[in-house]
Amino acid sequence: MRALPLAALIACAAGHVLADDDPPDGSTHVVEVKGSKDGDDRTAPGLGARALPGSVTTVTAQDIATLDVGRDISNIFKRVPGVVAHNIDQGDTGNGFRMRGFATQGTHGADTAIYIDGVPQNIPSSQGGAGHGPAFLEWMTADMVGTVDVIKGPVSALFGDQNRAGSVAISTREGGAETPSSAALTVESYGGRRASLVLSGEYGKVRSLLVADRYLSDGFRHGANNKRANLFWKLSTTIGDGIYSLRANYYESDFAGAGYLSLPAMEAGLDPHATMYGLPGFGDAHRKTVVFNRRPASSEAGWFATAYAEDFQRSRAIQTSPVLHTYGYDDRDIAGARLGTTWNVGADGILTIGLEARKDRGIAYRRQYQSRQPTARYVNSQDLDLLTYGAFAQGQYRVLPYLKLHGGIRYDRFDYDIANLKLPAASTDYRSAVVTPKYGAIWSTMPDLDFFANVAQGFRSPAAEQISASGSLGPLGAAGGRSNTGIEPSKVRSHDVGANARLGDDWTLSGAVYDIKNDDEIVNTAPDVYVASGRTTRRGFEFDVRYQASRAWSAYLSYGRILRAQLDNPAPGTGALLSVPAHTWKGGAQHRRALGPGMLTVNGDVYVTARNPYYMGSPLVRRDMPTFVRYDVKATYDVGKLQGSVFFALQPHEFASDIAYGSAAGLLVSTVPRMQGGASLRYYF
């Protein structure tokens, strides 16, 4: 069974390609994997991400145009080596993003610091999503994305809370010549339909980009649906040596999720289209954001600034029985700023220093609903006033013609005031700080071969529920309660060694080996007692090979291997292994050719995850989730101002899913269709 996906990977191996005549969307660039090449990071000015001593993958808007992004923006990470970016398929409930053995099932992008235009996306202590630090990227559409830098490991000091597995820096597109105007219609299997509009132009010295998107889906499962609207407007201008931009976006969503189904029950005949307990989950979301940015116009040197304000509201009800939901809700006002500057140190060095602050004020609670009506039984309820602020510095210096040294450090402080509405006696303030240093080296043995090594620390703040525990299910204003103000942020120490090489004009190779120790994972040691004591170890490697056969063909193949992802000291009666796949394969190919009056582009990709452990039974027995395989094909034909696309996805393994949970009764799976497809038509003007 495992030989078939591997053979398909080798036969199908992947990518992107350059061609003589570019289509209107310019879908010609290659996903680049770099560790030591100097470059400009438009999202976080100051020592570009692609100059870091580590594994960095860059995805461009042109790369994204060759993907079937569909309903889940997480699909922009499909081709990134070692990244598991899965479709949770429970409505707009956060984005499944995992790498390097972190963020096990259900953490929705936590443990990776995700920034968009310098604005952190991880939501601390979320109740209307999934726990502490999830990232909700559904407000974005593919038309908004300019570049994406995926930085493996906590090697960059420019990113703070949740930067344990690494970080993701996304920059949005600008209007004017960079982005053509267009209108598009898309239809997909299971009632998926989308209308999108891109209006791009220049008015004097001001560049304008407006993106409007409306998406509806009925879903593969009974009772599942999604209604989403996105509106984005960005104004940019160049003044002197700086580029200034102001963007505003509005997002709203209303959704229902069919939940999870028991694998043993489906093997016994349960309909894979069924709804968990026959009771759909439900939720909605609203997000309004304003962001101001300034960055240097022509190089990294210069000052940069970000200021933002956001109104964030989200709810989600998860079914727990045929009549009960657990309903989570967030209503948060978030504001923050980032200011820094970058200097060139002679001809051989660069130094960035900066300050960052974020204020998060609002309520977060979970309560029990019965027959879709609220009850007085709360899991927790907190009024939050969370202030995080700190400073960072990062630099690099060439000490020898072939050797560059890199160093960085962050200081982050937490000033929290938590009013526990369920157990008022547990209300408390919280004051703590964390320092995370990073250092590394890049050794260039020849122009096209670099070796890198680094040691870096990253951290995750404690959740409000860990600081001010809420006890068992009950009413607001109950007696009792406990606070854990001595708890410290959880830190990791990551070691990386790797290389990047270009062999002639055709081959690009990269790889890395890593070892990550979590010094003080926060664990629940007794009722309402949380301490930083549980240690975890993650160890693995990954490699990526890309081949540019000609201007018409290209291919890629990548493999990520988790050698160890486990709790070092598991509690009695619990499993030691973390629920992350041991094997992640990705591969594909692209071919472009002139056909009649236009240009045909065909992409094929395959994605495989295998040996994802879980535990079931009493006593617990370790099992592996079914191997998950997905094949994607997208064909695009550009002629004049028209672009037509058809796309198909095949997921052939019965009951396999890229999102599943182990339980004592067996594996719970979010089932997916074996085949789905769609078509789109875009007009450029």
XYZ file of C-alpha atoms in Angstrom, residues 97-371:
275
model
C -0.753 24.368 9.914
C 1.919 22.150 11.447
C 5.645 21.616 11.033
C 8.627 20.101 12.823
C 6.485 17.929 15.084
C 4.559 20.830 16.647
C 0.878 21.718 16.646
C -0.743 18.322 16.980
C -4.295 17.816 15.772
C -6.665 20.604 16.748
C -4.293 23.442 17.574
C -5.114 25.298 14.352
C -1.743 26.841 13.572
C -0.572 27.446 17.140
C 3.160 26.997 17.814
C 3.944 28.873 14.597
C 4.108 32.680 14.789
C 2.132 33.961 11.801
C 2.369 37.624 10.774
C 0.621 39.406 7.890
C 2.073 42.786 6.924
C 3.786 42.842 10.317
C 0.544 42.100 12.225
C 0.505 38.968 14.453
C -2.363 36.603 13.624
C -2.232 34.157 16.558
C -5.094 34.844 19.002
C -4.150 34.244 22.651
C -6.616 32.358 24.853
C -9.215 31.982 22.109
C -12.471 30.256 23.066
C -14.371 30.804 19.810
C -11.766 28.814 17.916
C -9.410 26.245 19.313
C -7.527 27.011 22.495
C -4.465 29.209 22.852
C -2.740 30.853 19.883
C -4.727 29.600 16.863
C -4.405 31.502 13.589
C -7.531 32.428 11.641
C -6.511 33.252 8.071
C -9.905 32.816 6.407
C -10.201 36.584 5.982
C -7.584 36.225 3.227
C -8.097 35.059 -0.341
C -5.477 34.073 -2.892
C -5.966 37.392 -4.723
C -4.655 39.275 -1.661
C -1.401 37.355 -1.144
C 1.878 38.789 -2.438
C 4.622 36.644 -0.883
C 4.829 34.070 1.889
C 8.046 33.251 3.785
C 7.918 30.040 5.821
C 10.827 30.099 8.293
C 11.581 26.706 9.858
C 12.604 26.923 13.492
C 12.553 29.931 15.876
C 15.649 31.442 14.215
C 14.271 34.944 13.568
C 14.123 37.446 16.431
C 11.550 39.509 14.510
C 8.726 37.175 15.577
C 7.537 36.634 19.132
C 4.786 34.641 20.858
C 4.094 31.144 19.434
C 7.426 31.075 17.559
C 8.390 27.535 18.554
C 8.103 25.505 15.352
C 8.984 28.604 13.323
C 7.242 31.548 11.750
C 5.300 32.581 8.655
C 5.587 36.104 7.244
C 2.940 37.025 4.655
C 2.848 40.266 2.696
C -0.240 41.402 0.823
C -0.178 42.596 -2.769
C -0.151 46.200 -3.930
C -2.185 47.783 -6.678
C -0.906 49.280 -9.903
C 1.279 47.443 -12.392
C 2.013 44.680 -9.849
C -1.560 43.356 -9.929
C -3.947 43.310 -12.925
C -7.673 43.939 -12.473
C -9.921 40.946 -13.007
C -13.272 39.334 -12.294
C -13.720 35.599 -11.749
C -16.436 32.989 -11.222
C -15.714 29.529 -9.790
C -17.898 26.455 -9.285
C -16.832 23.419 -7.260
C -18.154 20.044 -6.191
C -20.665 19.915 -3.326
C -22.195 23.294 -3.948
C -19.011 25.356 -3.914
C -19.350 28.663 -5.762
C -17.235 31.783 -5.658
C -17.339 35.252 -7.195
C -14.295 37.494 -6.890
C -13.379 40.957 -8.103
C -9.940 42.586 -8.205
C -9.721 46.309 -8.993
C -6.169 47.567 -9.330
C -4.996 50.981 -10.464
C -2.784 54.016 -9.973
C -4.164 57.472 -9.259
C -1.320 59.940 -9.379
C 1.218 58.642 -6.896
C -1.257 56.378 -5.087
C -1.601 52.695 -5.934
C -4.955 51.114 -5.081
C -5.960 47.474 -4.736
C -9.536 46.423 -3.951
C -10.409 42.726 -3.580
C -13.970 41.523 -3.003
C -14.780 37.827 -2.618
C -17.962 35.879 -1.894
C -17.782 32.130 -1.245
C -20.582 29.605 -0.570
C -20.361 25.849 -0.037
C -22.836 23.122 0.902
C -20.136 20.653 1.996
C -19.540 16.947 1.446
C -21.145 15.998 4.769
C -24.808 16.275 5.727
C -25.511 19.464 7.623
C -22.248 21.186 6.625
C -22.202 24.578 4.903
C -20.185 27.760 4.732
C -21.039 31.335 3.748
C -18.175 33.794 3.628
C -17.606 37.378 2.443
C -14.229 39.150 2.240
C -13.510 42.781 1.362
C -9.962 44.187 1.208
C -8.728 47.658 0.177
C -5.099 48.757 0.204
C -3.641 52.136 -0.726
C 0.114 52.510 -1.224
C 2.447 55.329 -2.179
C 6.175 55.994 -2.329
C 7.396 59.087 -0.494
C 11.119 59.706 -0.511
C 12.905 56.497 0.488
C 9.830 54.826 1.982
C 6.735 52.946 0.845
C 3.657 53.816 2.901
C 0.463 51.787 2.853
C -2.922 51.818 4.531
C -5.215 48.826 4.271
C -8.625 47.948 5.627
C -10.418 44.642 5.433
C -13.795 43.255 6.452
C -14.636 39.579 6.810
C -17.772 37.759 7.874
C -18.670 34.099 7.906
C -21.558 31.869 8.919
C -20.910 28.140 8.973
C -22.004 24.702 10.148
C -19.689 21.737 10.688
C -20.621 18.065 10.544
C -18.112 17.041 13.228
C -16.204 13.767 13.368
C -17.186 10.151 12.806
C -15.916 6.987 14.460
C -13.671 4.938 12.182
C -14.864 1.622 13.713
C -18.482 2.735 13.136
C -17.797 3.566 9.479
C -16.031 0.245 8.987
C -19.219 -1.331 10.362
C -21.378 0.532 7.813
C -21.965 4.098 9.068
C -22.541 6.513 6.165
C -19.358 8.666 5.767
C -21.650 11.606 4.840
C -23.318 11.446 8.280
C -23.254 14.184 10.910
C -21.713 13.570 14.317
C -24.539 12.696 16.735
C -26.947 13.805 13.994
C -26.394 17.348 15.301
C -24.353 19.830 13.226
C -22.000 22.237 14.916
C -22.356 25.911 14.079
C -20.602 29.257 14.318
C -19.963 32.661 12.827
C -17.175 35.223 12.620
C -16.697 38.941 12.002
C -13.368 40.681 11.618
C -12.615 44.337 10.839
C -9.003 45.481 10.583
C -7.090 48.653 9.737
C -3.309 48.485 9.207
C -0.725 51.198 8.502
C 2.738 50.227 7.233
C 5.975 51.942 6.340
C 8.993 50.130 4.909
C 12.162 51.147 3.057
C 11.590 51.526 -0.672
C 14.761 50.265 -2.292
C 16.761 48.271 0.264
C 16.515 46.869 3.750
C 18.312 49.837 5.314
C 15.954 52.399 6.845
C 13.133 52.559 9.325
C 9.944 50.507 9.316
C 6.690 50.810 11.209
C 3.375 49.022 11.600
C 0.276 50.137 13.499
C -3.014 48.233 13.553
C -6.438 48.002 15.171
C -8.902 45.128 14.920
C -12.412 44.193 15.996
C -12.419 40.401 16.315
C -15.563 38.348 17.004
C -15.905 34.607 16.607
C -18.145 31.820 17.886
C -18.091 28.080 17.419
C -20.379 25.378 18.823
C -18.961 21.836 18.887
C -21.364 18.930 19.286
C -20.724 16.743 22.365
C -23.894 14.596 22.407
C -27.157 14.267 20.428
C -28.525 17.333 22.263
C -25.480 19.227 23.590
C -22.936 21.675 22.162
C -19.969 23.364 23.785
C -20.237 26.951 22.573
C -17.118 29.112 22.515
C -17.130 32.858 21.970
C -14.545 35.648 21.598
C -15.266 39.372 21.406
C -11.914 41.130 21.355
C -10.533 44.561 20.511
C -6.902 44.222 19.445
C -4.423 47.009 18.732
C -0.675 47.112 18.379
C 2.393 48.677 16.855
C 5.857 47.774 15.676
C 8.733 50.198 15.084
C 12.334 49.599 14.132
C 15.254 50.487 11.956
C 17.943 48.703 9.991
C 21.527 49.812 9.406
C 24.162 48.523 7.044
C 27.367 48.006 9.022
C 29.999 48.805 6.432
C 29.938 46.446 3.473
C 29.849 43.260 5.544
C 27.139 43.611 8.153
C 23.533 44.509 8.837
C 21.756 45.238 12.128
C 18.059 45.608 12.974
C 16.585 46.770 16.267
C 12.933 47.328 17.076
C 10.093 47.581 19.570
C 6.736 45.801 19.516
C 3.532 46.037 21.580
C 0.063 44.476 21.435
C -3.065 45.195 23.499
C -5.889 42.613 23.553
C -9.059 43.560 25.449
C -12.350 41.639 25.558
C -14.245 38.567 26.694
C -13.732 34.883 26.027
C -15.965 32.081 27.271
C -17.210 28.574 26.669
C -20.611 27.442 27.849
C -22.920 24.505 27.312
C -25.833 24.728 24.882
C -28.722 22.291 25.027
C -30.997 21.879 21.997
